[in-house]
PDB file of C-alpha atoms in Angstrom:
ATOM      1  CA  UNK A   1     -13.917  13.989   5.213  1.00 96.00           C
ATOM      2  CA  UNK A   2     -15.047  10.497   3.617  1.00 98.00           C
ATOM      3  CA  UNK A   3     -13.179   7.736   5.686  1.00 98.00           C
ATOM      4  CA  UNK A   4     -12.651   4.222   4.009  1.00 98.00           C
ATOM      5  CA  UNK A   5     -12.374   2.411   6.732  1.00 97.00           C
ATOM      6  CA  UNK A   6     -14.056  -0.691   5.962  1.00 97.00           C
ATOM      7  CA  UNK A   7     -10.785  -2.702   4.939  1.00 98.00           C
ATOM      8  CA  UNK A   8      -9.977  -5.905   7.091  1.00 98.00           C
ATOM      9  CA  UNK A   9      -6.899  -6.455   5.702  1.00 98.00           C
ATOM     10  CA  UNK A  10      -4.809  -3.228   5.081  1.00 98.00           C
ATOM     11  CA  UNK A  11      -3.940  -0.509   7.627  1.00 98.00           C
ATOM     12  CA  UNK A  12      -2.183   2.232   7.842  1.00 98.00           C
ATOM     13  CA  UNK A  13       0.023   1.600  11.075  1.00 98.00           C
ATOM     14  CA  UNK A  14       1.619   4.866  11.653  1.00 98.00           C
ATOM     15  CA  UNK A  15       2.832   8.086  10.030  1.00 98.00           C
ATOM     16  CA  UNK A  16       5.154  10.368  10.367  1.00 98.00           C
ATOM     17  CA  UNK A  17       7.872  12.483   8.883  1.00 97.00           C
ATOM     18  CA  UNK A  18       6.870  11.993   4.987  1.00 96.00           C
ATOM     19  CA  UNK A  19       6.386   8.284   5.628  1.00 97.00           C
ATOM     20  CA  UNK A  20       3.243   6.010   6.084  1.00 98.00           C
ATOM     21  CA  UNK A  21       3.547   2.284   7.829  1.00 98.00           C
ATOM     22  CA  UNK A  22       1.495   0.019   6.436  1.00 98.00           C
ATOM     23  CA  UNK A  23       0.229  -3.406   6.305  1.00 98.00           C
ATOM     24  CA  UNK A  24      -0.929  -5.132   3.258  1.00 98.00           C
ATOM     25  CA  UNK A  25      -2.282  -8.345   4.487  1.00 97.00           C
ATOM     26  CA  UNK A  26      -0.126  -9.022   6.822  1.00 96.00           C
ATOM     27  CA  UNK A  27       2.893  -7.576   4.853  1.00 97.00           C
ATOM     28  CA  UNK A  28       4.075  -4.127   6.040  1.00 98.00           C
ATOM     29  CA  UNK A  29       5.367  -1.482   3.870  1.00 98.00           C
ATOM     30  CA  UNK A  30       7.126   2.095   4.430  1.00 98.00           C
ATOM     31  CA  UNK A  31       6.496   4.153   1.990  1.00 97.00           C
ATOM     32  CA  UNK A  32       6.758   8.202   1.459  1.00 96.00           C
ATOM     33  CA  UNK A  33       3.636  10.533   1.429  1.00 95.00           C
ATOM     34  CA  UNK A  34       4.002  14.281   0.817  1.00 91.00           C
ATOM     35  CA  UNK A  35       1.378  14.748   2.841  1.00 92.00           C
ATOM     36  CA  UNK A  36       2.697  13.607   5.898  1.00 97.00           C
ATOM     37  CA  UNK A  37       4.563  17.002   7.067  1.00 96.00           C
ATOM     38  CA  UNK A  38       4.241  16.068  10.298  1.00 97.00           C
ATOM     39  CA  UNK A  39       7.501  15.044  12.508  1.00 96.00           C
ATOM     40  CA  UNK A  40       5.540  13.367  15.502  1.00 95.00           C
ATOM     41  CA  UNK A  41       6.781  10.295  17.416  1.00 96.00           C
ATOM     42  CA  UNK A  42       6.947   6.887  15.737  1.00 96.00           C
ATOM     43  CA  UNK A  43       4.576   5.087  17.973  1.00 94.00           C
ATOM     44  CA  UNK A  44       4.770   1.712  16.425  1.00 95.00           C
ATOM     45  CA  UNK A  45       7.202  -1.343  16.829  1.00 95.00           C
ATOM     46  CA  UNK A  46       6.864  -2.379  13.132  1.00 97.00           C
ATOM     47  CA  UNK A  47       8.721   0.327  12.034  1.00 97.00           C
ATOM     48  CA  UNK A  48      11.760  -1.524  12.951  1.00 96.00           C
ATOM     49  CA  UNK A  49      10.082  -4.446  11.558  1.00 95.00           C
ATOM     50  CA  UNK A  50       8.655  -3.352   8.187  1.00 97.00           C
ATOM     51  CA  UNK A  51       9.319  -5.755   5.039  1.00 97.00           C
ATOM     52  CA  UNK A  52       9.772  -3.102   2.654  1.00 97.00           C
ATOM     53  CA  UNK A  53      10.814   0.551   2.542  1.00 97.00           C
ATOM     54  CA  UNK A  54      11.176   2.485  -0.698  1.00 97.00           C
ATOM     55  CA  UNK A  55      13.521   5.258  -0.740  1.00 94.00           C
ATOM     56  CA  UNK A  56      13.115   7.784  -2.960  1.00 89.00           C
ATOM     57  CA  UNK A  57      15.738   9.285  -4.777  1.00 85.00           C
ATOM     58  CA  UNK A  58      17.076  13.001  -4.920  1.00 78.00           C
ATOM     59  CA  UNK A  59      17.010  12.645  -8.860  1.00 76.00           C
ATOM     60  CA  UNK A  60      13.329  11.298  -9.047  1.00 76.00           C
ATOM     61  CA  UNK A  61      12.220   8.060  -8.505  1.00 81.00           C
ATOM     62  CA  UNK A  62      13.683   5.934  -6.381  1.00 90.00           C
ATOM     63  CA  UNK A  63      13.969   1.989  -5.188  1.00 93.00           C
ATOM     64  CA  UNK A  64      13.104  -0.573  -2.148  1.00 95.00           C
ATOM     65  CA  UNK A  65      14.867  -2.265  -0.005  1.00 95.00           C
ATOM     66  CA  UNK A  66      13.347  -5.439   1.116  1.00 95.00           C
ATOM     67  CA  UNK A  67      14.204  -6.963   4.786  1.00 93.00           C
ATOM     68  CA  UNK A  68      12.540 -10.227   3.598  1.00 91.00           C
ATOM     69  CA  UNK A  69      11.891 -11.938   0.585  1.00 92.00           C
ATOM     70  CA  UNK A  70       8.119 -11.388  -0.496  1.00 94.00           C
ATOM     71  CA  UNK A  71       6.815 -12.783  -3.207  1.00 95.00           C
ATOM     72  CA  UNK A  72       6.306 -10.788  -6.528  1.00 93.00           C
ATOM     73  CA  UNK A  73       2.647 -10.279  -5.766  1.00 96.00           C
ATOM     74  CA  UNK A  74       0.113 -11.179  -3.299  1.00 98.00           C
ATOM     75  CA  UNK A  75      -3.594 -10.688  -3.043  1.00 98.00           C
ATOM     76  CA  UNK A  76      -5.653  -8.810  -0.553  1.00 98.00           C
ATOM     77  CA  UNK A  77      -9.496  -8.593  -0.247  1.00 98.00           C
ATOM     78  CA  UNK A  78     -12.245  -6.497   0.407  1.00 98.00           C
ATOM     79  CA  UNK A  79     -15.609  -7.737   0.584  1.00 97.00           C
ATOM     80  CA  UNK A  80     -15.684  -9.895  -2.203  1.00 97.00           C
ATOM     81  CA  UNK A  81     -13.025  -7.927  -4.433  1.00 98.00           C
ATOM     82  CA  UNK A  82      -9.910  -9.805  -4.541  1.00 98.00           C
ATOM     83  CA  UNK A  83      -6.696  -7.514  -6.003  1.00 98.00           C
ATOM     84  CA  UNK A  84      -3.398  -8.584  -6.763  1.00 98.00           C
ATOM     85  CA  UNK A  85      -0.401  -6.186  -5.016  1.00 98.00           C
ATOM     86  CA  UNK A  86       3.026  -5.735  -6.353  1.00 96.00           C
ATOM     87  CA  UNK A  87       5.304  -2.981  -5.075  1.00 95.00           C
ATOM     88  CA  UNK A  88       6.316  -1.142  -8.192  1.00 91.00           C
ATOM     89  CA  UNK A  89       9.648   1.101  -8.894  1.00 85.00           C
ATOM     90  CA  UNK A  90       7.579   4.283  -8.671  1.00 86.00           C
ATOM     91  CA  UNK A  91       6.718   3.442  -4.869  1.00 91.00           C
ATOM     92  CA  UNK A  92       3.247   2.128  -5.842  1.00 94.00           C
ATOM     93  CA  UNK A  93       1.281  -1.160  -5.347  1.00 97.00           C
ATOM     94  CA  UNK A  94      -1.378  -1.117  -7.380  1.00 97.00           C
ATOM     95  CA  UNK A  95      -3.966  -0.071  -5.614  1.00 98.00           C
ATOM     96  CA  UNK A  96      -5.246   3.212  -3.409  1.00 98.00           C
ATOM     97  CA  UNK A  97      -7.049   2.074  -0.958  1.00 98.00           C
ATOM     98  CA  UNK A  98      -8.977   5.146   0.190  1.00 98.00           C
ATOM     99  CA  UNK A  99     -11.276   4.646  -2.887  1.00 98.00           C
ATOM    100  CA  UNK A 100     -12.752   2.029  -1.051  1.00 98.00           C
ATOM    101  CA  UNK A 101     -15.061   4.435  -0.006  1.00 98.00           C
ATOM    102  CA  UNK A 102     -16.096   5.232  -3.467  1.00 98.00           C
ATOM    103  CA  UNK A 103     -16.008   2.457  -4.258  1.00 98.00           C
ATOM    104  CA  UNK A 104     -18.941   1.586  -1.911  1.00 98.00           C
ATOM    105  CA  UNK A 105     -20.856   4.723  -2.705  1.00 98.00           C
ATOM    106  CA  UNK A 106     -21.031   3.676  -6.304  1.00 98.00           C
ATOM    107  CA  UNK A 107     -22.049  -0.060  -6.211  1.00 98.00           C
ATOM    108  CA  UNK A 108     -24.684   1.459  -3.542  1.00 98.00           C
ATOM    109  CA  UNK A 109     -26.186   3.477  -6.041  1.00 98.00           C
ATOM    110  CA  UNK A 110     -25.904   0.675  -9.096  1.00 98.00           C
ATOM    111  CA  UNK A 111     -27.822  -1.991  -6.545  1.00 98.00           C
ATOM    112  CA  UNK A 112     -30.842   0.994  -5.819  1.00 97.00           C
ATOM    113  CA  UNK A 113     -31.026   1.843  -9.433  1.00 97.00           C
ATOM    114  CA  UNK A 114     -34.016  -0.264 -10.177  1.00 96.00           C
ATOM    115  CA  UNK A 115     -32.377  -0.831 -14.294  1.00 97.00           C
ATOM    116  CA  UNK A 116     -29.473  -1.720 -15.697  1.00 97.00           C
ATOM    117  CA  UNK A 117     -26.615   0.701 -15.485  1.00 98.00           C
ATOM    118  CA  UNK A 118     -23.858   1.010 -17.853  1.00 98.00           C
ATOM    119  CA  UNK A 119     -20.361   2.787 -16.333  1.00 98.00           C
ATOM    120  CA  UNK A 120     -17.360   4.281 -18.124  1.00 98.00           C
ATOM    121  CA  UNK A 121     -14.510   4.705 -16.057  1.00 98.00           C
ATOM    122  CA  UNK A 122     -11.607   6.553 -17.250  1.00 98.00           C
ATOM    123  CA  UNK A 123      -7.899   6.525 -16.563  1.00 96.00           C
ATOM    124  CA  UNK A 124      -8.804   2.958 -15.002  1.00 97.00           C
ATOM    125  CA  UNK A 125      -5.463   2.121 -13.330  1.00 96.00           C
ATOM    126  CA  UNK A 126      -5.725  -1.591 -12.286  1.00 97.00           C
ATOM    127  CA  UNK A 127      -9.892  -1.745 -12.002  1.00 97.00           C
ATOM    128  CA  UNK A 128     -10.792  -0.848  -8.284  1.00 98.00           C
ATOM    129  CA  UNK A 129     -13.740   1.178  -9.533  1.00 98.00           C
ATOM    130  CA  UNK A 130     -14.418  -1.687 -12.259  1.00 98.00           C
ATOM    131  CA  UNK A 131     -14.808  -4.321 -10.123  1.00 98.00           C
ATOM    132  CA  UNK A 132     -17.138  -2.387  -7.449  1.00 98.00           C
ATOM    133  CA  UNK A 133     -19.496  -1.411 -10.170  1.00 98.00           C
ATOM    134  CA  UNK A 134     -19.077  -5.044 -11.981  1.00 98.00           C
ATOM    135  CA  UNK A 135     -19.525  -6.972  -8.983  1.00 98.00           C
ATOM    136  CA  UNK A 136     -22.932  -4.299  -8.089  1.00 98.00           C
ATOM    137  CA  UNK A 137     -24.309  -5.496 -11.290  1.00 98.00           C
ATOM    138  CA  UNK A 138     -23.080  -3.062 -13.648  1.00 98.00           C
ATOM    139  CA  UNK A 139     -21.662  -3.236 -17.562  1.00 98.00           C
ATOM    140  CA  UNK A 140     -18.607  -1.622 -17.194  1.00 98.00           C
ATOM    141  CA  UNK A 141     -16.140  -0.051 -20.163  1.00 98.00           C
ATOM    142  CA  UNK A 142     -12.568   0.195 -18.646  1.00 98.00           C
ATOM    143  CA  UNK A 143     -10.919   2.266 -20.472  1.00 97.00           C
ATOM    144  CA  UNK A 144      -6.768   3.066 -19.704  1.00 95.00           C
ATOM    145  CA  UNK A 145      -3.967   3.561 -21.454  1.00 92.00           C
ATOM    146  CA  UNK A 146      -1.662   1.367 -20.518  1.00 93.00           C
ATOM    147  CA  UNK A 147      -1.632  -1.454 -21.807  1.00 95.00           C
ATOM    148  CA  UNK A 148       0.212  -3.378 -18.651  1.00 96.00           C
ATOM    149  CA  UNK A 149      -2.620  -1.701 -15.720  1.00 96.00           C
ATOM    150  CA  UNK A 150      -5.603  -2.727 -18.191  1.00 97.00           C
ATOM    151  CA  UNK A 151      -3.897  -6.448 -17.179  1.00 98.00           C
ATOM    152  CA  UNK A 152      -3.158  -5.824 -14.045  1.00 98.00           C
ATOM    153  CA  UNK A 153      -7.045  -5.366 -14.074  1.00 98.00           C
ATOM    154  CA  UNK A 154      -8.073  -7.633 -15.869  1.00 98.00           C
ATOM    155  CA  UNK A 155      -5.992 -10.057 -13.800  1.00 98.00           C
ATOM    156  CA  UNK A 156      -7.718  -8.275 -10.601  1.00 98.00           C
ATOM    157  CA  UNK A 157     -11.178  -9.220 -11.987  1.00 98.00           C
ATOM    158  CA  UNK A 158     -10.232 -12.900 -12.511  1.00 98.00           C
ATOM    159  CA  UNK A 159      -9.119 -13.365  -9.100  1.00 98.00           C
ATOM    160  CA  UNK A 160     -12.237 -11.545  -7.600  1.00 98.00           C
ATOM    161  CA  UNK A 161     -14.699 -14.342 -10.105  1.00 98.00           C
ATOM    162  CA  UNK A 162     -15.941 -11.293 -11.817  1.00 98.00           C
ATOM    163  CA  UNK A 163     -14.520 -12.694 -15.723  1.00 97.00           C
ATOM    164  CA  UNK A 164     -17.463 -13.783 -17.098  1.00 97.00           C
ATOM    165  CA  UNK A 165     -19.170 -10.096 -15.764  1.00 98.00           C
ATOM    166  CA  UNK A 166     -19.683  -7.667 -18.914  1.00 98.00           C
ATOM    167  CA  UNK A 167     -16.623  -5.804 -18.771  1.00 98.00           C
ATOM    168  CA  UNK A 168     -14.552  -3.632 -21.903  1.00 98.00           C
ATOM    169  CA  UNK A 169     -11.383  -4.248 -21.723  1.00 98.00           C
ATOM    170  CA  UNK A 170     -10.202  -1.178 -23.516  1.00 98.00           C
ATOM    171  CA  UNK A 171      -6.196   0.479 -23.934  1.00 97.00           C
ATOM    172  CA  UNK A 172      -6.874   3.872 -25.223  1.00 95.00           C
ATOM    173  CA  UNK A 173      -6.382   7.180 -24.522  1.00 92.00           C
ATOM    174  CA  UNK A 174      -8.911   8.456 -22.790  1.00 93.00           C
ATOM    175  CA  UNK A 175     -10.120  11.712 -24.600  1.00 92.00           C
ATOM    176  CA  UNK A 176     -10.177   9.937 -27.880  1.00 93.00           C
ATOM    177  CA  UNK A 177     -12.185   7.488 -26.382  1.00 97.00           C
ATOM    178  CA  UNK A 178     -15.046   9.446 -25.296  1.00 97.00           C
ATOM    179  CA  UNK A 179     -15.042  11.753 -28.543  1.00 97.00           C
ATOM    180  CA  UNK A 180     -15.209   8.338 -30.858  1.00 98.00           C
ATOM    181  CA  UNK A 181     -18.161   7.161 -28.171  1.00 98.00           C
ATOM    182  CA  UNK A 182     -19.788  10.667 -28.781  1.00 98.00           C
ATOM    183  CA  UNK A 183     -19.755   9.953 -32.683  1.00 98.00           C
ATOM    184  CA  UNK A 184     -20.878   6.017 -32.180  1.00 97.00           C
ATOM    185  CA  UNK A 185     -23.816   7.741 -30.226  1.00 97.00           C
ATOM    186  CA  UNK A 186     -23.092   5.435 -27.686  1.00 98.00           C
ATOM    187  CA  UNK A 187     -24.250   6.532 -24.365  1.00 98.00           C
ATOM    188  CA  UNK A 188     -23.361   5.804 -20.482  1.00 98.00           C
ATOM    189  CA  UNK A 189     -25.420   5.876 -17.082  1.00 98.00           C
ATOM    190  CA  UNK A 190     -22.347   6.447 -14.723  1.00 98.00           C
ATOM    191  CA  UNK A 191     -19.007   8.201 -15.393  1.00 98.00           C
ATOM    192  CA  UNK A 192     -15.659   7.267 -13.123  1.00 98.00           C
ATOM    193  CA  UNK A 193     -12.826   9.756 -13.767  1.00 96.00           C
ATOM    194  CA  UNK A 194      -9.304   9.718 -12.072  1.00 93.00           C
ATOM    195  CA  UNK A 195      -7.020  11.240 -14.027  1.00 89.00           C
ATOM    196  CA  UNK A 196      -3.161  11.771 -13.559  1.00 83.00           C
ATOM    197  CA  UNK A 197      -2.150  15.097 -12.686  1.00 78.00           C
ATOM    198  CA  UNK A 198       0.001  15.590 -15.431  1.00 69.00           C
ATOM    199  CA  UNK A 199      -0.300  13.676 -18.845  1.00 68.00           C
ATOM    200  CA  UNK A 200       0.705  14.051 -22.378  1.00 61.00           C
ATOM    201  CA  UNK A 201      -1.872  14.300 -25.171  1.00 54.00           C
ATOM    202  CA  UNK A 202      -2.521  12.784 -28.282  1.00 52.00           C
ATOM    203  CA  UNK A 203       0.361  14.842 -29.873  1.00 61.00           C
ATOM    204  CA  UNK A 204       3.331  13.762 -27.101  1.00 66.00           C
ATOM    205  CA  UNK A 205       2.338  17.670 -25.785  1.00 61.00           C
ATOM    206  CA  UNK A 206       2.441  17.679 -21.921  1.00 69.00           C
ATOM    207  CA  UNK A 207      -0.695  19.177 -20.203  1.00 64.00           C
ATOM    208  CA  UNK A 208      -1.619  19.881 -16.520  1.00 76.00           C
ATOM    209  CA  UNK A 209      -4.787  18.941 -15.346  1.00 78.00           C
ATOM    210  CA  UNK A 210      -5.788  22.197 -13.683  1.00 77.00           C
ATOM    211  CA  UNK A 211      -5.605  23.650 -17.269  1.00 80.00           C
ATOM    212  CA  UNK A 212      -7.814  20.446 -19.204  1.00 86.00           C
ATOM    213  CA  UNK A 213      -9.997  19.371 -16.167  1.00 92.00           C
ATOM    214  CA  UNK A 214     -12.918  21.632 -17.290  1.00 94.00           C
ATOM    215  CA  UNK A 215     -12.874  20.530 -20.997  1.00 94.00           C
ATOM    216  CA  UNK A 216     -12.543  16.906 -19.827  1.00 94.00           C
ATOM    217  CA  UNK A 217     -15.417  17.085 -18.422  1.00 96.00           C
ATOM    218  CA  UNK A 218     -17.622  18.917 -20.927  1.00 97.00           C
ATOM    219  CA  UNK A 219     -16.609  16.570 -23.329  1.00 97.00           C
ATOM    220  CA  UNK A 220     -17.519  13.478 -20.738  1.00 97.00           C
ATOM    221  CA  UNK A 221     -20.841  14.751 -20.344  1.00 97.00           C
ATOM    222  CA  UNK A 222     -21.570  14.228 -24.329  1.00 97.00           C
ATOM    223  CA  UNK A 223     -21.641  10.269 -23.822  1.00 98.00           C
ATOM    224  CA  UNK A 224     -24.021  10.455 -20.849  1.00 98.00           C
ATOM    225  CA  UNK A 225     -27.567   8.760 -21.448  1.00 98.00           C
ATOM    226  CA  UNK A 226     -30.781  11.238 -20.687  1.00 96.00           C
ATOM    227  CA  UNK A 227     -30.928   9.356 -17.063  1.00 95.00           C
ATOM    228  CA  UNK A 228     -27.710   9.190 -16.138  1.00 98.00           C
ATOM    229  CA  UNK A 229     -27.456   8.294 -12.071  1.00 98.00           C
ATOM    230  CA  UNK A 230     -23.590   9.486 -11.628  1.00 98.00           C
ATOM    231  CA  UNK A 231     -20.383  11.642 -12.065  1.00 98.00           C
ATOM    232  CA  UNK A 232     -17.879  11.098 -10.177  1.00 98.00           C
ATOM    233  CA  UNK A 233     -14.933  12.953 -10.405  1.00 97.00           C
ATOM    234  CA  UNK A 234     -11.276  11.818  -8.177  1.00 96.00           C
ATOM    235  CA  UNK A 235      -8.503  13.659  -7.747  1.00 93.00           C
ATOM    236  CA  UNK A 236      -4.789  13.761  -6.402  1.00 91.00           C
ATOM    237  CA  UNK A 237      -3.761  17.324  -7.425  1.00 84.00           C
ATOM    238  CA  UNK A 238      -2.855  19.505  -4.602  1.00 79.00           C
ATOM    239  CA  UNK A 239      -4.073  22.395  -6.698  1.00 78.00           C
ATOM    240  CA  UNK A 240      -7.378  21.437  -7.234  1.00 88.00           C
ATOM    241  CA  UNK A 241      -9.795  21.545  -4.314  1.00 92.00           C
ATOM    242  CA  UNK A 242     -12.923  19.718  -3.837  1.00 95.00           C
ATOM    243  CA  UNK A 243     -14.360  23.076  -4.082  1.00 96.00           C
ATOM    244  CA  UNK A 244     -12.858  23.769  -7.361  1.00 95.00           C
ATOM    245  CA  UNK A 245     -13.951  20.036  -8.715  1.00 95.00           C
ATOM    246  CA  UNK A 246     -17.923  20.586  -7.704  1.00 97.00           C
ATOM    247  CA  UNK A 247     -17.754  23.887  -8.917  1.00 97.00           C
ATOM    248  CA  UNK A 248     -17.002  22.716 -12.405  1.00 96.00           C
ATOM    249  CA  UNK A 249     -19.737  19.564 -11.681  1.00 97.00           C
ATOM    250  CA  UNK A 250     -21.888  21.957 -11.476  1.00 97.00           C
ATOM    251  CA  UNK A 251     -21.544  23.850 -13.883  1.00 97.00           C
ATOM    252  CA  UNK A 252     -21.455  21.229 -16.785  1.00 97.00           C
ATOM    253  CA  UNK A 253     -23.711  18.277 -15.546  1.00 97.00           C
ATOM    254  CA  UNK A 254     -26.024  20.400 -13.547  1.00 95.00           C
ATOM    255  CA  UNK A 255     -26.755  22.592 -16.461  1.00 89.00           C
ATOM    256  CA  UNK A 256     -27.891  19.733 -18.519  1.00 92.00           C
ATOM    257  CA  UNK A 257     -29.469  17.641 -15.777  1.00 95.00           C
ATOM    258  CA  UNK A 258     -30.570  19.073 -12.628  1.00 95.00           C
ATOM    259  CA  UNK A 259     -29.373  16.812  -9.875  1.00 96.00           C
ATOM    260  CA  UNK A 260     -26.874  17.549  -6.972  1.00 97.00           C
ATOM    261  CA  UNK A 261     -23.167  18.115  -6.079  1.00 97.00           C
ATOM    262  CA  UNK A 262     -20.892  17.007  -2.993  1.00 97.00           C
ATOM    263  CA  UNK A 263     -17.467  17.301  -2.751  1.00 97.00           C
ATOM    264  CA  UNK A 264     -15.000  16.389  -0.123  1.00 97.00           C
ATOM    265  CA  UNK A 265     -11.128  14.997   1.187  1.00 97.00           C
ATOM    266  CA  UNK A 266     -11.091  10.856   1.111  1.00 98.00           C
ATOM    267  CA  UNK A 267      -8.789   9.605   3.584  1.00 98.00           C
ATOM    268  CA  UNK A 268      -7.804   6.496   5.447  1.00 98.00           C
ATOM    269  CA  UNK A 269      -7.347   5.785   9.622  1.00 98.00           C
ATOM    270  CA  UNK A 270      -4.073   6.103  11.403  1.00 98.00           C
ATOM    271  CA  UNK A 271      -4.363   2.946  13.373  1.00 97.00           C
ATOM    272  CA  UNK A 272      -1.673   4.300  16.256  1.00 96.00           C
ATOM    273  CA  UNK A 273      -3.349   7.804  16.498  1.00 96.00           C
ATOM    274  CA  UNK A 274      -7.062   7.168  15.605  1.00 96.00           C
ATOM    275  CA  UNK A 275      -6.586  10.785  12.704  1.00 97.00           C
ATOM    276  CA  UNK A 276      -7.287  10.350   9.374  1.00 98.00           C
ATOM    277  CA  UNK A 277      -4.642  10.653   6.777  1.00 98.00           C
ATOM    278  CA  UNK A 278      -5.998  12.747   3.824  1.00 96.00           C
ATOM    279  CA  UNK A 279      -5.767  11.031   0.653  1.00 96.00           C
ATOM    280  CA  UNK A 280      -6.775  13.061  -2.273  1.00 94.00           C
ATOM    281  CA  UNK A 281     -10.612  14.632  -3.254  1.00 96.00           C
ATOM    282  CA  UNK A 282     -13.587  13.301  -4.857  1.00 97.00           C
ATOM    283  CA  UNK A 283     -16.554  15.676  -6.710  1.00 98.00           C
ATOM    284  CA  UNK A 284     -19.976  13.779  -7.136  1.00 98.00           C
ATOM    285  CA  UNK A 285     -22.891  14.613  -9.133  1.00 98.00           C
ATOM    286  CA  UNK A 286     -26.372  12.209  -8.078  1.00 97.00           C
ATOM    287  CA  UNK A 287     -29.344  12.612  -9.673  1.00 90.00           C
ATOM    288  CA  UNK A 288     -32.129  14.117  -8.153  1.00 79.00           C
ATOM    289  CA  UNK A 289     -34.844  12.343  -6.782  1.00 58.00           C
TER     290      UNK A 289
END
């Protein structure tokens, strides 16, 4: 497992019994994690002591109940990324903080590239990926399509100083997107891909993304340039193993150029056990050397 355990100020406290504790600088949070299936003993005081918990409800959704008063939003850093938290009604905050360790792996690669790299990242959520590659030196199209996370990002890149960096702001759906790019012959170096786990295409149909993932993808890999340096592929759905993700890497951007697959579970530390909590998968395809 990849580990993103370079954050100063979040932590996951504790976990157990379909809940995670955790602190958002300095502001602690219960929320529910259907991963957590585990009933083991609540080892930490904060519990007791957490500002928020969001219960969820037995008809979907749910709500929080606040202890204190927090503000609406507050910001919490990493490195030199600065992003802007608000607990949502859909138990969110705006930000998954085991891609920190993609997001390191990626502005790695941008820094070493020895050229300019140019990154598309799909289903952008509120710019995590954007702002790694951004602040690494890349041009970045951010492409989402809602129109409030695109500024929720773009509000995310102010506070970090990246504004002035060349970013596309862009609310779209994200398979149009990339077929209009394929027609514009314009061309990427890096793709970023997180998709939901259940959308609705262009037609209000409903799809699952164990049945589009592959096509996705084959269609992504028409707006890569001839040296691309990245694919990198995220994903939350239970039903769709890292195995399953570099298999299909491999098959489509592979084929066309040569390179290398790894795939693995991204997770974050359990401060009062010292496990990890698994946090989803990531598929990566480098090029070779």
């Amino acid at each position: 497992m990849r580990i993103a355990e370079n954050w100063k100020e979040y932590k996951i406290l504790d976990t157990s019994s379909g809940e995670k504790l955790e602190s958002w600088a300095g502001r602690v949070l219960v929320r529910p994690d259907p991963q957590i299936i585990w009933k083991s003993p609540r080892r930490s005081e904060m519990w007791q002591r957490a500002d928020g918990i969001y219960h969820r409800s037995d008809k979907g959704g749910g709500q929080w109940e606040f202890r204190k008063k927090l503000p609406q939003s507050w910001q919490i850093s990493y490195g030199a990324l600065k992003f802007n938290i608000r607990p949502t009604g859909f138990k969110h905050t705006g930000l998954f903080p085991e891609q920190a360790v993609n997001w390191d792996f990626m502005a790695d690669l941008i820094r070493n590239a020895g050229r300019e790299i140019s990154v598309l990242n799909l289903f952008a959520y509120t710019g995590g990926a954007t702002l790694a590659c951004a602040e690494a030196g890349a041009k970045v199209a951010h492409v989402d399509a809602s129109k409030g996370m695109v500024q929720w990002a773009r509000e995310n890149a102010e506070a970090s100083g990246l504004s002035d960096r060349p970013i596309r702001w862009l609310v779209d759906d994200c398979e149009k997107f990339v077929r209009r790019e394929i027609r514009r012959g314009r061309k990427y170096d890096a793709i970023v891909m997180d998709p939901p786990s259940y959308g609705r295409g262009p037609g209000g149909e409903v799809w699952k993304l164990e049945d589009c993932i592959y096509d996705l993808v084959q269609t992504c890999s028409g707006v890569l340039s001839e040296q691309p340096l990245f694919f990198l592929l995220n994903s939350y759905t239970t039903g769709l193993s890292p195995s399953v993700m570099a298999y299909i890497l491999k098959d489509v951007i592979c084929g066309k150029f040569g390179g290398s697959v790894t795939a693995d579970e991204i997770g974050l530390p359990v401060e009062a056990t010292g496990s990890v909590l698994p946090c989803g998968s990531t598929a990566i395809w480098q090029v070779g050397e």
